[in-house]
Amino acid sequence: MELTKNITLGVYLPGETSIHRLDPRTKIIAAAILITLLLFIKSYQPYGLFMLFTIAVIIASGIPISYALCGLKPMLPVLVLMWFFQLFLYSAPEAEVIVSWWIFSATDAGLHMGNLITLRVFFLFTIITILTLTTSIVSLTDGLESLLKPLRMIGIPSQELVMTMIIALRFVLILAEELDKIIKAQMARGVAFDRGNFIQKTRNLFPVFLPLFINAFKRAEELIVAMEARSYTGGKGRTKMKTLHMGRVDRSAGVVIMLFTGLIVYIILSVNPQI
Amino acid sequence: MPIEVTGLCHSYKKGTPFENKVLHEINLHIADGEFVGLIGPTQSGKTTLAQHFNALFIPQKGIVVVNGCNTSEKNADLISLRQQVGYVFQNPDYQLFASTVGEDISFGPKTQKLAAGEIENRVRAAMEQVGLDYDTFHRRDIFALSGGQKRRVAIAGVLACHPQILILDDITAGLDPRGREEILGVVRKLHREEKITIIFISNSMDEVAVLAERIILIDQGRISAVGSTREVFKQSDKLRTIGLELPEIMNIANKLRACGYHLPSALLDPEEALNAISSALEEGRVGN
């Protein structure tokens, strides 16, 4: 049993490709643009193009495609559930009923909506995975900090917010590792996590989540002490050893993203002229 | 209840860019009633190997048979196997979750669906085995216990399942000398009096030297040496190249020998060493 195997979120896969070498700010902005684009796509053709683009980026970054997508495995039940919800609960006025069962009925509009939303979450997850797989945690922090700096002027403690976010991201993997150990410790005492009815299965979660939470709080406390021991006082007066530079790769990436955005917008408009 | 391992291999994160092969073609046999020391540097694969013995890991390649139960078989009863093979983890915080000591120890027997009276008997017996007084401790808050006490509760929680094999994964790490002595006393008693097979994983060569009858030495996922404790510790050069220290007693004996005193090789027991050293000192240096 190995829980951490399929976790790709927050994992960094070191490499020397141009995607790895991009300035973290470029990657973050590009990811933000792509995610925004996702919100406007309401038909399948742009998603086809999106898929090609995503695959191209994954190949360019040297990440094995199977690995980039294996993080989705644990999310699959959620995606399927979401698809069913949309299928049965969403309806438009002139929708045509495809299947009907008891009080539920699935319409073609619901099917379309389910597909769109599932695709959207799929791409959202993939984009963020590519970002974290190709960007080390330090440069991700630096990039986000630098991008959010203007917020300081209106009194938002951006540096602290970024630090909190990054720590949360790091803890995904740490907590998964701990969960793995705790589950094993309880399995060794005879808990059968895959047996029993719903109530028994829920009850089995107590011996897992209690130690997990207690250990998480302990860890958080230790982390605070460790940070304070190294004189962390928040963002004020902090300087950087490495300053960020945008270079030729970043300019070319900018051009690629702009071309891609233009193409997607063109397809959206030509498919759905009323938007 | 013997353990038979043939051609066992294991990789972490198999099929990802982080794939890490930790066990290579392991073959070993552990007989009933043995006290085996499983030693090796950190990351050598000790824990991964031991977790195959109670089916927390199912072999990716190779076969593990414990008491006639092949863990790779589809209809193998792994739940009952895990009750027969107890596993105490290094960190008791991963295991303890109930609010009181008694409740936590009774968790294992409860999952076996035993009668209430039997559960109480088992909790009482297990607490006695690890040297915790039932009446004083069974209502104690777990999180108010000391590190040594927590570890004893963790061991009791496993013993209450009545295992025939007990795997102890570095259970003395981070304890003060007194807590360590107490825990080791418990382990020794379990082996001598209850005749439980014990697989003792440790980074402390001193502990292993005194306790274990046989040693399995692992290095980089391969078995590097197997034999009686004395035989394995005689290969001091091998241990040193792997990055393990000799037991302190052997270090002292080696130094004395280098000074010209006549001492038998591979002294392990403190008492035996004391006698040998004092008689060697009386004899004086060789050649004097």
JSON list of N, CA and C in Angstrom, two decimals, chain A residues 1-2 4-5 11-14 64 66-67 70 173 178 181-182 184-192 195 200 206-207 210-211 214-215 218-219, chain B residues 11-18 51 54 56-57 77 79 82-83 85 87 89 93-97 104-105 107-108 111 113 143 150 157-158 161:
[
{"chain": "A", "resi": 1, "resn": "MET", "atom": "N", "xyz": [0.84, -1.20, 0.00]},
{"chain": "A", "resi": 1, "resn": "MET", "atom": "CA", "xyz": [0.00, 0.00, 0.00]},
{"chain": "A", "resi": 1, "resn": "MET", "atom": "C", "xyz": [0.88, 1.25, 0.00]},
{"chain": "A", "resi": 2, "resn": "GLU", "atom": "N", "xyz": [0.59, 2.15, -0.88]},
{"chain": "A", "resi": 2, "resn": "GLU", "atom": "CA", "xyz": [1.41, 3.35, -0.97]},
{"chain": "A", "resi": 2, "resn": "GLU", "atom": "C", "xyz": [0.55, 4.52, -1.41]},
{"chain": "A", "resi": 4, "resn": "THR", "atom": "N", "xyz": [1.24, 7.88, -1.31]},
{"chain": "A", "resi": 4, "resn": "THR", "atom": "CA", "xyz": [1.86, 9.07, -1.89]},
{"chain": "A", "resi": 4, "resn": "THR", "atom": "C", "xyz": [2.15, 8.89, -3.38]},
{"chain": "A", "resi": 5, "resn": "LYS", "atom": "N", "xyz": [2.01, 7.66, -3.87]},
{"chain": "A", "resi": 5, "resn": "LYS", "atom": "CA", "xyz": [2.42, 7.38, -5.24]},
{"chain": "A", "resi": 5, "resn": "LYS", "atom": "C", "xyz": [1.69, 8.26, -6.26]},
{"chain": "A", "resi": 11, "resn": "VAL", "atom": "N", "xyz": [4.37, 18.50, -6.00]},
{"chain": "A", "resi": 11, "resn": "VAL", "atom": "CA", "xyz": [5.64, 17.80, -6.20]},
{"chain": "A", "resi": 11, "resn": "VAL", "atom": "C", "xyz": [6.42, 18.52, -7.30]},
{"chain": "A", "resi": 12, "resn": "TYR", "atom": "N", "xyz": [7.74, 18.62, -7.13]},
{"chain": "A", "resi": 12, "resn": "TYR", "atom": "CA", "xyz": [8.58, 19.25, -8.14]},
{"chain": "A", "resi": 12, "resn": "TYR", "atom": "C", "xyz": [9.45, 18.18, -8.78]},
{"chain": "A", "resi": 13, "resn": "LEU", "atom": "N", "xyz": [9.41, 18.12, -10.11]},
{"chain": "A", "resi": 13, "resn": "LEU", "atom": "CA", "xyz": [10.22, 17.16, -10.84]},
{"chain": "A", "resi": 13, "resn": "LEU", "atom": "C", "xyz": [11.35, 17.92, -11.54]},
{"chain": "A", "resi": 14, "resn": "PRO", "atom": "N", "xyz": [12.56, 17.91, -10.96]},
{"chain": "A", "resi": 14, "resn": "PRO", "atom": "CA", "xyz": [13.64, 18.75, -11.50]},
{"chain": "A", "resi": 14, "resn": "PRO", "atom": "C", "xyz": [13.95, 18.40, -12.95]},
{"chain": "A", "resi": 64, "resn": "PRO", "atom": "N", "xyz": [6.78, 12.56, -18.04]},
{"chain": "A", "resi": 64, "resn": "PRO", "atom": "CA", "xyz": [6.03, 11.47, -18.68]},
{"chain": "A", "resi": 64, "resn": "PRO", "atom": "C", "xyz": [4.52, 11.75, -18.55]},
{"chain": "A", "resi": 66, "resn": "SER", "atom": "N", "xyz": [2.00, 9.87, -18.50]},
{"chain": "A", "resi": 66, "resn": "SER", "atom": "CA", "xyz": [1.29, 9.02, -17.54]},
{"chain": "A", "resi": 66, "resn": "SER", "atom": "C", "xyz": [1.45, 9.57, -16.12]},
{"chain": "A", "resi": 67, "resn": "TYR", "atom": "N", "xyz": [2.65, 10.12, -15.84]},
{"chain": "A", "resi": 67, "resn": "TYR", "atom": "CA", "xyz": [2.86, 10.65, -14.49]},
{"chain": "A", "resi": 67, "resn": "TYR", "atom": "C", "xyz": [2.07, 11.94, -14.27]},
{"chain": "A", "resi": 70, "resn": "CYS", "atom": "N", "xyz": [-1.42, 10.90, -13.53]},
{"chain": "A", "resi": 70, "resn": "CYS", "atom": "CA", "xyz": [-1.76, 9.92, -12.48]},
{"chain": "A", "resi": 70, "resn": "CYS", "atom": "C", "xyz": [-2.29, 10.62, -11.23]},
{"chain": "A", "resi": 173, "resn": "LEU", "atom": "N", "xyz": [1.74, 16.70, 0.62]},
{"chain": "A", "resi": 173, "resn": "LEU", "atom": "CA", "xyz": [2.54, 15.49, 0.52]},
{"chain": "A", "resi": 173, "resn": "LEU", "atom": "C", "xyz": [2.93, 14.96, 1.90]},
{"chain": "A", "resi": 178, "resn": "GLU", "atom": "N", "xyz": [2.13, 10.86, 6.24]},
{"chain": "A", "resi": 178, "resn": "GLU", "atom": "CA", "xyz": [1.74, 10.51, 7.60]},
{"chain": "A", "resi": 178, "resn": "GLU", "atom": "C", "xyz": [0.50, 9.63, 7.60]},
{"chain": "A", "resi": 181, "resn": "LYS", "atom": "N", "xyz": [1.36, 6.11, 7.05]},
{"chain": "A", "resi": 181, "resn": "LYS", "atom": "CA", "xyz": [1.90, 5.43, 8.24]},
{"chain": "A", "resi": 181, "resn": "LYS", "atom": "C", "xyz": [0.79, 5.11, 9.23]},
{"chain": "A", "resi": 182, "resn": "ILE", "atom": "N", "xyz": [-0.13, 6.06, 9.43]},
{"chain": "A", "resi": 182, "resn": "ILE", "atom": "CA", "xyz": [-1.19, 5.85, 10.41]},
{"chain": "A", "resi": 182, "resn": "ILE", "atom": "C", "xyz": [-2.11, 4.72, 9.97]},
{"chain": "A", "resi": 184, "resn": "LYS", "atom": "N", "xyz": [-1.39, 2.26, 8.12]},
{"chain": "A", "resi": 184, "resn": "LYS", "atom": "CA", "xyz": [-0.69, 0.99, 8.32]},
{"chain": "A", "resi": 184, "resn": "LYS", "atom": "C", "xyz": [-0.70, 0.58, 9.78]},
{"chain": "A", "resi": 185, "resn": "ALA", "atom": "N", "xyz": [-0.46, 1.55, 10.68]},
{"chain": "A", "resi": 185, "resn": "ALA", "atom": "CA", "xyz": [-0.43, 1.22, 12.11]},
{"chain": "A", "resi": 185, "resn": "ALA", "atom": "C", "xyz": [-1.77, 0.66, 12.54]},
{"chain": "A", "resi": 186, "resn": "GLN", "atom": "N", "xyz": [-2.87, 1.20, 12.00]},
{"chain": "A", "resi": 186, "resn": "GLN", "atom": "CA", "xyz": [-4.19, 0.69, 12.40]},
{"chain": "A", "resi": 186, "resn": "GLN", "atom": "C", "xyz": [-4.53, -0.62, 11.68]},
{"chain": "A", "resi": 187, "resn": "MET", "atom": "N", "xyz": [-4.06, -0.75, 10.44]},
{"chain": "A", "resi": 187, "resn": "MET", "atom": "CA", "xyz": [-4.27, -2.03, 9.75]},
{"chain": "A", "resi": 187, "resn": "MET", "atom": "C", "xyz": [-3.56, -3.14, 10.51]},
{"chain": "A", "resi": 188, "resn": "ALA", "atom": "N", "xyz": [-2.38, -2.81, 11.06]},
{"chain": "A", "resi": 188, "resn": "ALA", "atom": "CA", "xyz": [-1.62, -3.80, 11.80]},
{"chain": "A", "resi": 188, "resn": "ALA", "atom": "C", "xyz": [-2.37, -4.24, 13.05]},
{"chain": "A", "resi": 189, "resn": "ARG", "atom": "N", "xyz": [-3.32, -3.42, 13.50]},
{"chain": "A", "resi": 189, "resn": "ARG", "atom": "CA", "xyz": [-4.11, -3.83, 14.67]},
{"chain": "A", "resi": 189, "resn": "ARG", "atom": "C", "xyz": [-5.44, -4.44, 14.24]},
{"chain": "A", "resi": 190, "resn": "GLY", "atom": "N", "xyz": [-5.58, -4.72, 12.97]},
{"chain": "A", "resi": 190, "resn": "GLY", "atom": "CA", "xyz": [-6.73, -5.48, 12.53]},
{"chain": "A", "resi": 190, "resn": "GLY", "atom": "C", "xyz": [-7.86, -4.69, 11.90]},
{"chain": "A", "resi": 191, "resn": "VAL", "atom": "N", "xyz": [-7.70, -3.38, 11.65]},
{"chain": "A", "resi": 191, "resn": "VAL", "atom": "CA", "xyz": [-8.77, -2.63, 11.00]},
{"chain": "A", "resi": 191, "resn": "VAL", "atom": "C", "xyz": [-8.82, -3.03, 9.53]},
{"chain": "A", "resi": 192, "resn": "ALA", "atom": "N", "xyz": [-10.00, -3.38, 9.06]},
{"chain": "A", "resi": 192, "resn": "ALA", "atom": "CA", "xyz": [-10.16, -3.69, 7.64]},
{"chain": "A", "resi": 192, "resn": "ALA", "atom": "C", "xyz": [-10.89, -2.52, 7.01]},
{"chain": "A", "resi": 195, "resn": "ARG", "atom": "N", "xyz": [-13.76, -3.27, 4.49]},
{"chain": "A", "resi": 195, "resn": "ARG", "atom": "CA", "xyz": [-14.88, -4.15, 4.85]},
{"chain": "A", "resi": 195, "resn": "ARG", "atom": "C", "xyz": [-15.94, -3.41, 5.64]},
{"chain": "A", "resi": 200, "resn": "GLN", "atom": "N", "xyz": [-19.74, 1.31, 9.65]},
{"chain": "A", "resi": 200, "resn": "GLN", "atom": "CA", "xyz": [-18.47, 0.75, 10.10]},
{"chain": "A", "resi": 200, "resn": "GLN", "atom": "C", "xyz": [-17.29, 1.41, 9.41]},
{"chain": "A", "resi": 206, "resn": "PHE", "atom": "N", "xyz": [-12.06, 7.22, 12.41]},
{"chain": "A", "resi": 206, "resn": "PHE", "atom": "CA", "xyz": [-11.62, 7.90, 13.64]},
{"chain": "A", "resi": 206, "resn": "PHE", "atom": "C", "xyz": [-10.17, 7.57, 14.00]},
{"chain": "A", "resi": 207, "resn": "PRO", "atom": "N", "xyz": [-9.82, 6.27, 14.08]},
{"chain": "A", "resi": 207, "resn": "PRO", "atom": "CA", "xyz": [-8.45, 5.97, 14.47]},
{"chain": "A", "resi": 207, "resn": "PRO", "atom": "C", "xyz": [-7.42, 6.47, 13.48]},
{"chain": "A", "resi": 210, "resn": "LEU", "atom": "N", "xyz": [-7.90, 11.09, 13.83]},
{"chain": "A", "resi": 210, "resn": "LEU", "atom": "CA", "xyz": [-7.48, 11.68, 15.11]},
{"chain": "A", "resi": 210, "resn": "LEU", "atom": "C", "xyz": [-5.97, 11.84, 15.21]},
{"chain": "A", "resi": 211, "resn": "PRO", "atom": "N", "xyz": [-5.20, 10.75, 15.02]},
{"chain": "A", "resi": 211, "resn": "PRO", "atom": "CA", "xyz": [-3.75, 10.94, 15.08]},
{"chain": "A", "resi": 211, "resn": "PRO", "atom": "C", "xyz": [-3.26, 11.90, 14.00]},
{"chain": "A", "resi": 214, "resn": "ILE", "atom": "N", "xyz": [-3.86, 15.47, 15.23]},
{"chain": "A", "resi": 214, "resn": "ILE", "atom": "CA", "xyz": [-2.97, 15.79, 16.36]},
{"chain": "A", "resi": 214, "resn": "ILE", "atom": "C", "xyz": [-1.54, 15.99, 15.88]},
{"chain": "A", "resi": 215, "resn": "ASN", "atom": "N", "xyz": [-1.09, 15.08, 15.00]},
{"chain": "A", "resi": 215, "resn": "ASN", "atom": "CA", "xyz": [0.26, 15.21, 14.47]},
{"chain": "A", "resi": 215, "resn": "ASN", "atom": "C", "xyz": [0.42, 16.45, 13.61]},
{"chain": "A", "resi": 218, "resn": "LYS", "atom": "N", "xyz": [0.90, 19.34, 15.83]},
{"chain": "A", "resi": 218, "resn": "LYS", "atom": "CA", "xyz": [2.24, 19.27, 16.43]},
{"chain": "A", "resi": 218, "resn": "LYS", "atom": "C", "xyz": [3.28, 19.75, 15.41]},
{"chain": "A", "resi": 219, "resn": "ARG", "atom": "N", "xyz": [3.14, 19.26, 14.18]},
{"chain": "A", "resi": 219, "resn": "ARG", "atom": "CA", "xyz": [4.06, 19.64, 13.12]},
{"chain": "A", "resi": 219, "resn": "ARG", "atom": "C", "xyz": [4.03, 21.14, 12.86]},
{"chain": "B", "resi": 11, "resn": "SER", "atom": "N", "xyz": [9.66, -1.73, -5.26]},
{"chain": "B", "resi": 11, "resn": "SER", "atom": "CA", "xyz": [10.02, -0.36, -5.65]},
{"chain": "B", "resi": 11, "resn": "SER", "atom": "C", "xyz": [8.97, 0.58, -5.12]},
{"chain": "B", "resi": 12, "resn": "TYR", "atom": "N", "xyz": [9.41, 1.71, -4.62]},
{"chain": "B", "resi": 12, "resn": "TYR", "atom": "CA", "xyz": [8.46, 2.76, -4.26]},
{"chain": "B", "resi": 12, "resn": "TYR", "atom": "C", "xyz": [8.16, 3.59, -5.49]},
{"chain": "B", "resi": 13, "resn": "LYS", "atom": "N", "xyz": [6.96, 4.16, -5.53]},
{"chain": "B", "resi": 13, "resn": "LYS", "atom": "CA", "xyz": [6.52, 5.01, -6.64]},
{"chain": "B", "resi": 13, "resn": "LYS", "atom": "C", "xyz": [6.79, 4.33, -7.98]},
{"chain": "B", "resi": 14, "resn": "LYS", "atom": "N", "xyz": [6.48, 3.06, -8.05]},
{"chain": "B", "resi": 14, "resn": "LYS", "atom": "CA", "xyz": [6.71, 2.30, -9.28]},
{"chain": "B", "resi": 14, "resn": "LYS", "atom": "C", "xyz": [5.95, 2.95, -10.43]},
{"chain": "B", "resi": 15, "resn": "GLY", "atom": "N", "xyz": [6.63, 3.06, -11.56]},
{"chain": "B", "resi": 15, "resn": "GLY", "atom": "CA", "xyz": [5.98, 3.61, -12.74]},
{"chain": "B", "resi": 15, "resn": "GLY", "atom": "C", "xyz": [5.94, 5.12, -12.78]},
{"chain": "B", "resi": 16, "resn": "THR", "atom": "N", "xyz": [6.61, 5.81, -11.85]},
{"chain": "B", "resi": 16, "resn": "THR", "atom": "CA", "xyz": [6.69, 7.26, -11.90]},
{"chain": "B", "resi": 16, "resn": "THR", "atom": "C", "xyz": [8.17, 7.64, -12.06]},
{"chain": "B", "resi": 17, "resn": "PRO", "atom": "N", "xyz": [8.45, 8.92, -12.39]},
{"chain": "B", "resi": 17, "resn": "PRO", "atom": "CA", "xyz": [9.87, 9.31, -12.52]},
{"chain": "B", "resi": 17, "resn": "PRO", "atom": "C", "xyz": [10.63, 9.19, -11.20]},
{"chain": "B", "resi": 18, "resn": "PHE", "atom": "N", "xyz": [9.90, 9.03, -10.10]},
{"chain": "B", "resi": 18, "resn": "PHE", "atom": "CA", "xyz": [10.57, 8.95, -8.81]},
{"chain": "B", "resi": 18, "resn": "PHE", "atom": "C", "xyz": [10.79, 7.51, -8.37]},
{"chain": "B", "resi": 51, "resn": "GLN", "atom": "N", "xyz": [7.48, -4.83, 6.62]},
{"chain": "B", "resi": 51, "resn": "GLN", "atom": "CA", "xyz": [6.06, -4.61, 6.38]},
{"chain": "B", "resi": 51, "resn": "GLN", "atom": "C", "xyz": [5.48, -5.60, 5.37]},
{"chain": "B", "resi": 54, "resn": "ASN", "atom": "N", "xyz": [3.67, -8.74, 7.49]},
{"chain": "B", "resi": 54, "resn": "ASN", "atom": "CA", "xyz": [2.28, -8.76, 7.93]},
{"chain": "B", "resi": 54, "resn": "ASN", "atom": "C", "xyz": [1.36, -8.18, 6.85]},
{"chain": "B", "resi": 56, "resn": "LEU", "atom": "N", "xyz": [1.32, -5.62, 5.01]},
{"chain": "B", "resi": 56, "resn": "LEU", "atom": "CA", "xyz": [1.07, -4.19, 4.78]},
{"chain": "B", "resi": 56, "resn": "LEU", "atom": "C", "xyz": [1.56, -3.86, 3.38]},
{"chain": "B", "resi": 57, "resn": "PHE", "atom": "N", "xyz": [2.55, -4.59, 2.92]},
{"chain": "B", "resi": 57, "resn": "PHE", "atom": "CA", "xyz": [2.95, -4.56, 1.52]},
{"chain": "B", "resi": 57, "resn": "PHE", "atom": "C", "xyz": [2.73, -5.95, 0.95]},
{"chain": "B", "resi": 77, "resn": "ASP", "atom": "N", "xyz": [-6.32, -14.64, 3.85]},
{"chain": "B", "resi": 77, "resn": "ASP", "atom": "CA", "xyz": [-6.99, -13.88, 4.90]},
{"chain": "B", "resi": 77, "resn": "ASP", "atom": "C", "xyz": [-5.98, -12.95, 5.58]},
{"chain": "B", "resi": 79, "resn": "ILE", "atom": "N", "xyz": [-6.45, -10.12, 7.13]},
{"chain": "B", "resi": 79, "resn": "ILE", "atom": "CA", "xyz": [-6.85, -9.55, 8.42]},
{"chain": "B", "resi": 79, "resn": "ILE", "atom": "C", "xyz": [-6.39, -10.47, 9.55]},
{"chain": "B", "resi": 82, "resn": "ARG", "atom": "N", "xyz": [-2.65, -10.35, 9.97]},
{"chain": "B", "resi": 82, "resn": "ARG", "atom": "CA", "xyz": [-2.15, -9.17, 10.67]},
{"chain": "B", "resi": 82, "resn": "ARG", "atom": "C", "xyz": [-2.36, -9.28, 12.17]},
{"chain": "B", "resi": 83, "resn": "GLN", "atom": "N", "xyz": [-3.37, -10.09, 12.57]},
{"chain": "B", "resi": 83, "resn": "GLN", "atom": "CA", "xyz": [-3.54, -10.30, 14.00]},
{"chain": "B", "resi": 83, "resn": "GLN", "atom": "C", "xyz": [-2.48, -11.25, 14.54]},
{"chain": "B", "resi": 85, "resn": "VAL", "atom": "N", "xyz": [0.60, -11.46, 13.25]},
{"chain": "B", "resi": 85, "resn": "VAL", "atom": "CA", "xyz": [1.89, -10.80, 13.17]},
{"chain": "B", "resi": 85, "resn": "VAL", "atom": "C", "xyz": [1.73, -9.36, 13.64]},
{"chain": "B", "resi": 87, "resn": "TYR", "atom": "N", "xyz": [2.78, -5.57, 14.70]},
{"chain": "B", "resi": 87, "resn": "TYR", "atom": "CA", "xyz": [3.80, -4.63, 14.22]},
{"chain": "B", "resi": 87, "resn": "TYR", "atom": "C", "xyz": [3.75, -3.37, 15.08]},
{"chain": "B", "resi": 89, "resn": "PHE", "atom": "N", "xyz": [5.11, 0.32, 15.53]},
{"chain": "B", "resi": 89, "resn": "PHE", "atom": "CA", "xyz": [5.81, 1.34, 14.75]},
{"chain": "B", "resi": 89, "resn": "PHE", "atom": "C", "xyz": [6.72, 2.18, 15.62]},
{"chain": "B", "resi": 93, "resn": "ASP", "atom": "N", "xyz": [2.79, 7.91, 18.18]},
{"chain": "B", "resi": 93, "resn": "ASP", "atom": "CA", "xyz": [1.75, 8.89, 17.83]},
{"chain": "B", "resi": 93, "resn": "ASP", "atom": "C", "xyz": [0.96, 8.50, 16.60]},
{"chain": "B", "resi": 94, "resn": "TYR", "atom": "N", "xyz": [1.52, 7.61, 15.76]},
{"chain": "B", "resi": 94, "resn": "TYR", "atom": "CA", "xyz": [0.79, 7.19, 14.58]},
{"chain": "B", "resi": 94, "resn": "TYR", "atom": "C", "xyz": [-0.29, 6.18, 14.93]},
{"chain": "B", "resi": 95, "resn": "GLN", "atom": "N", "xyz": [-0.16, 5.59, 16.09]},
{"chain": "B", "resi": 95, "resn": "GLN", "atom": "CA", "xyz": [-1.05, 4.49, 16.44]},
{"chain": "B", "resi": 95, "resn": "GLN", "atom": "C", "xyz": [-2.09, 4.89, 17.48]},
{"chain": "B", "resi": 96, "resn": "LEU", "atom": "N", "xyz": [-1.67, 5.68, 18.47]},
{"chain": "B", "resi": 96, "resn": "LEU", "atom": "CA", "xyz": [-2.56, 5.99, 19.58]},
{"chain": "B", "resi": 96, "resn": "LEU", "atom": "C", "xyz": [-3.58, 7.04, 19.17]},
{"chain": "B", "resi": 97, "resn": "PHE", "atom": "N", "xyz": [-4.86, 6.78, 19.48]},
{"chain": "B", "resi": 97, "resn": "PHE", "atom": "CA", "xyz": [-5.88, 7.76, 19.10]},
{"chain": "B", "resi": 97, "resn": "PHE", "atom": "C", "xyz": [-6.98, 7.90, 20.14]},
{"chain": "B", "resi": 104, "resn": "ASP", "atom": "N", "xyz": [-7.52, 2.55, 24.16]},
{"chain": "B", "resi": 104, "resn": "ASP", "atom": "CA", "xyz": [-6.65, 2.36, 23.00]},
{"chain": "B", "resi": 104, "resn": "ASP", "atom": "C", "xyz": [-6.17, 0.92, 22.91]},
{"chain": "B", "resi": 105, "resn": "ILE", "atom": "N", "xyz": [-5.82, 0.35, 24.04]},
{"chain": "B", "resi": 105, "resn": "ILE", "atom": "CA", "xyz": [-5.32, -1.04, 24.01]},
{"chain": "B", "resi": 105, "resn": "ILE", "atom": "C", "xyz": [-6.44, -1.99, 23.60]},
{"chain": "B", "resi": 107, "resn": "PHE", "atom": "N", "xyz": [-8.63, -1.51, 21.44]},
{"chain": "B", "resi": 107, "resn": "PHE", "atom": "CA", "xyz": [-9.05, -1.30, 20.06]},
{"chain": "B", "resi": 107, "resn": "PHE", "atom": "C", "xyz": [-8.82, -2.52, 19.18]},
{"chain": "B", "resi": 108, "resn": "GLY", "atom": "N", "xyz": [-7.64, -3.13, 19.31]},
{"chain": "B", "resi": 108, "resn": "GLY", "atom": "CA", "xyz": [-7.32, -4.32, 18.50]},
{"chain": "B", "resi": 108, "resn": "GLY", "atom": "C", "xyz": [-8.29, -5.47, 18.79]},
{"chain": "B", "resi": 111, "resn": "THR", "atom": "N", "xyz": [-11.74, -4.98, 17.33]},
{"chain": "B", "resi": 111, "resn": "THR", "atom": "CA", "xyz": [-11.92, -5.23, 15.89]},
{"chain": "B", "resi": 111, "resn": "THR", "atom": "C", "xyz": [-12.02, -6.74, 15.64]},
{"chain": "B", "resi": 113, "resn": "LYS", "atom": "N", "xyz": [-13.86, -8.53, 17.40]},
{"chain": "B", "resi": 113, "resn": "LYS", "atom": "CA", "xyz": [-15.22, -8.82, 17.86]},
{"chain": "B", "resi": 113, "resn": "LYS", "atom": "C", "xyz": [-15.24, -9.84, 19.00]},
{"chain": "B", "resi": 143, "resn": "PHE", "atom": "N", "xyz": [-2.56, 11.39, 26.07]},
{"chain": "B", "resi": 143, "resn": "PHE", "atom": "CA", "xyz": [-1.66, 12.47, 25.65]},
{"chain": "B", "resi": 143, "resn": "PHE", "atom": "C", "xyz": [-0.91, 13.09, 26.82]},
{"chain": "B", "resi": 150, "resn": "LYS", "atom": "N", "xyz": [4.10, 5.99, 26.43]},
{"chain": "B", "resi": 150, "resn": "LYS", "atom": "CA", "xyz": [3.33, 5.90, 25.19]},
{"chain": "B", "resi": 150, "resn": "LYS", "atom": "C", "xyz": [3.76, 4.67, 24.40]},
{"chain": "B", "resi": 157, "resn": "GLY", "atom": "N", "xyz": [-1.03, -2.38, 22.99]},
{"chain": "B", "resi": 157, "resn": "GLY", "atom": "CA", "xyz": [-2.12, -2.37, 22.02]},
{"chain": "B", "resi": 157, "resn": "GLY", "atom": "C", "xyz": [-1.95, -3.45, 20.97]},
{"chain": "B", "resi": 158, "resn": "VAL", "atom": "N", "xyz": [-0.69, -3.76, 20.64]},
{"chain": "B", "resi": 158, "resn": "VAL", "atom": "CA", "xyz": [-0.43, -4.82, 19.67]},
{"chain": "B", "resi": 158, "resn": "VAL", "atom": "C", "xyz": [-0.49, -6.19, 20.35]},
{"chain": "B", "resi": 161, "resn": "CYS", "atom": "N", "xyz": [-3.74, -8.13, 20.77]},
{"chain": "B", "resi": 161, "resn": "CYS", "atom": "CA", "xyz": [-4.27, -8.91, 19.64]},
{"chain": "B", "resi": 161, "resn": "CYS", "atom": "C", "xyz": [-3.73, -10.34, 19.66]}
]
